[in-house]
Amino acid sequence: MKKYIKDETPGFLYAGDLVKDRKWISPQVEIAAVYKAGELSFANGKPTERPTLEFTKGMKFCPCGTAVKLLKMELGNSISEWVGKSITLYVARIYSKLAGGEIPAIRIRPSIPLANVPGKIKMQLGEDLTGKAIDEQ
């Protein structure tokens, strides 16, 4: 698995932040605020393309489009409904065209039975790395 290095924006959560004792972790976080697409920008000046979550500990996370669909299924179609709700994050091994291979990426663990998650969303959940050492390839 490649280590995908990009310009990280301070205050945003990345896969490398979900490590404890050199193992991937799966924290439960509470959503304190949700920003509409374009309300925030990354360090490179590019605006966010999807809603951005801010957690009670102050970190922000811009989920992939598939995760946004999952959030709408679980928490409601309106992003204002998401505030105050908790979700569980995890790191998954996914394939990225941009990185040219497999990379670790943050995903949202479904809280509904996996059988109820549509196939297109299920395909994007990736291989769960929770509990594995960060050097396991």
PDB file of C-alpha atoms in Angstrom, residues 3-48:
ATOM      1  CA  LYS A   3       1.688   6.210   1.543  1.00  0.00           C
ATOM      2  CA  TYR A   4      -0.253   8.966  -0.161  1.00  0.00           C
ATOM      3  CA  ILE A   5       1.356  12.282   0.684  1.00  0.00           C
ATOM      4  CA  LYS A   6      -0.463  15.466  -0.185  1.00  0.00           C
ATOM      5  CA  ASP A   7      -0.574  18.948   1.227  1.00  0.00           C
ATOM      6  CA  GLU A   8      -2.425  18.478   4.475  1.00  0.00           C
ATOM      7  CA  THR A   9      -4.563  21.323   5.730  1.00  0.00           C
ATOM      8  CA  PRO A  10      -4.137  22.095   9.446  1.00  0.00           C
ATOM      9  CA  GLY A  11      -7.287  21.318  11.430  1.00  0.00           C
ATOM     10  CA  PHE A  12      -8.469  18.631   8.982  1.00  0.00           C
ATOM     11  CA  LEU A  13      -8.447  14.932   9.839  1.00  0.00           C
ATOM     12  CA  TYR A  14      -6.410  12.522   7.697  1.00  0.00           C
ATOM     13  CA  ALA A  15      -5.866   8.747   7.857  1.00  0.00           C
ATOM     14  CA  GLY A  16      -2.516   9.224   9.600  1.00  0.00           C
ATOM     15  CA  ASP A  17      -4.344  10.912  12.488  1.00  0.00           C
ATOM     16  CA  LEU A  18      -6.216   7.686  13.320  1.00  0.00           C
ATOM     17  CA  VAL A  19      -3.209   5.868  14.762  1.00  0.00           C
ATOM     18  CA  LYS A  20      -2.514   4.898  18.368  1.00  0.00           C
ATOM     19  CA  ASP A  21       0.456   2.772  19.443  1.00  0.00           C
ATOM     20  CA  ARG A  22       1.295   2.276  15.731  1.00  0.00           C
ATOM     21  CA  LYS A  23      -2.112   0.659  15.037  1.00  0.00           C
ATOM     22  CA  TRP A  24      -5.101   1.999  13.121  1.00  0.00           C
ATOM     23  CA  ILE A  25      -7.977   3.001  15.417  1.00  0.00           C
ATOM     24  CA  SER A  26     -11.714   3.461  14.919  1.00  0.00           C
ATOM     25  CA  PRO A  27     -12.943   6.372  17.056  1.00  0.00           C
ATOM     26  CA  GLN A  28     -16.531   7.398  17.631  1.00  0.00           C
ATOM     27  CA  VAL A  29     -16.904  11.151  17.136  1.00  0.00           C
ATOM     28  CA  GLU A  30     -19.730  13.633  17.631  1.00  0.00           C
ATOM     29  CA  ILE A  31     -20.596  16.083  14.875  1.00  0.00           C
ATOM     30  CA  ALA A  32     -20.547  19.626  16.272  1.00  0.00           C
ATOM     31  CA  ALA A  33     -21.074  21.503  12.993  1.00  0.00           C
ATOM     32  CA  VAL A  34     -21.502  20.857   9.277  1.00  0.00           C
ATOM     33  CA  TYR A  35     -20.297  23.276   6.603  1.00  0.00           C
ATOM     34  CA  LYS A  36     -21.828  23.335   3.132  1.00  0.00           C
ATOM     35  CA  ALA A  37     -19.684  22.497   0.120  1.00  0.00           C
ATOM     36  CA  GLY A  38     -17.485  25.481  -0.706  1.00  0.00           C
ATOM     37  CA  GLU A  39     -17.797  27.176   2.710  1.00  0.00           C
ATOM     38  CA  LEU A  40     -14.272  26.084   3.684  1.00  0.00           C
ATOM     39  CA  SER A  41     -11.021  25.872   1.733  1.00  0.00           C
ATOM     40  CA  PHE A  42      -7.984  23.623   1.932  1.00  0.00           C
ATOM     41  CA  ALA A  43      -4.426  24.920   2.407  1.00  0.00           C
ATOM     42  CA  ASN A  44      -3.978  25.048  -1.380  1.00  0.00           C
ATOM     43  CA  GLY A  45      -6.918  27.476  -1.648  1.00  0.00           C
ATOM     44  CA  LYS A  46      -9.236  24.924  -3.261  1.00  0.00           C
ATOM     45  CA  PRO A  47     -12.752  25.024  -1.757  1.00  0.00           C
ATOM     46  CA  THR A  48     -14.316  21.865  -0.369  1.00  0.00           C
TER      47      THR A  48
END
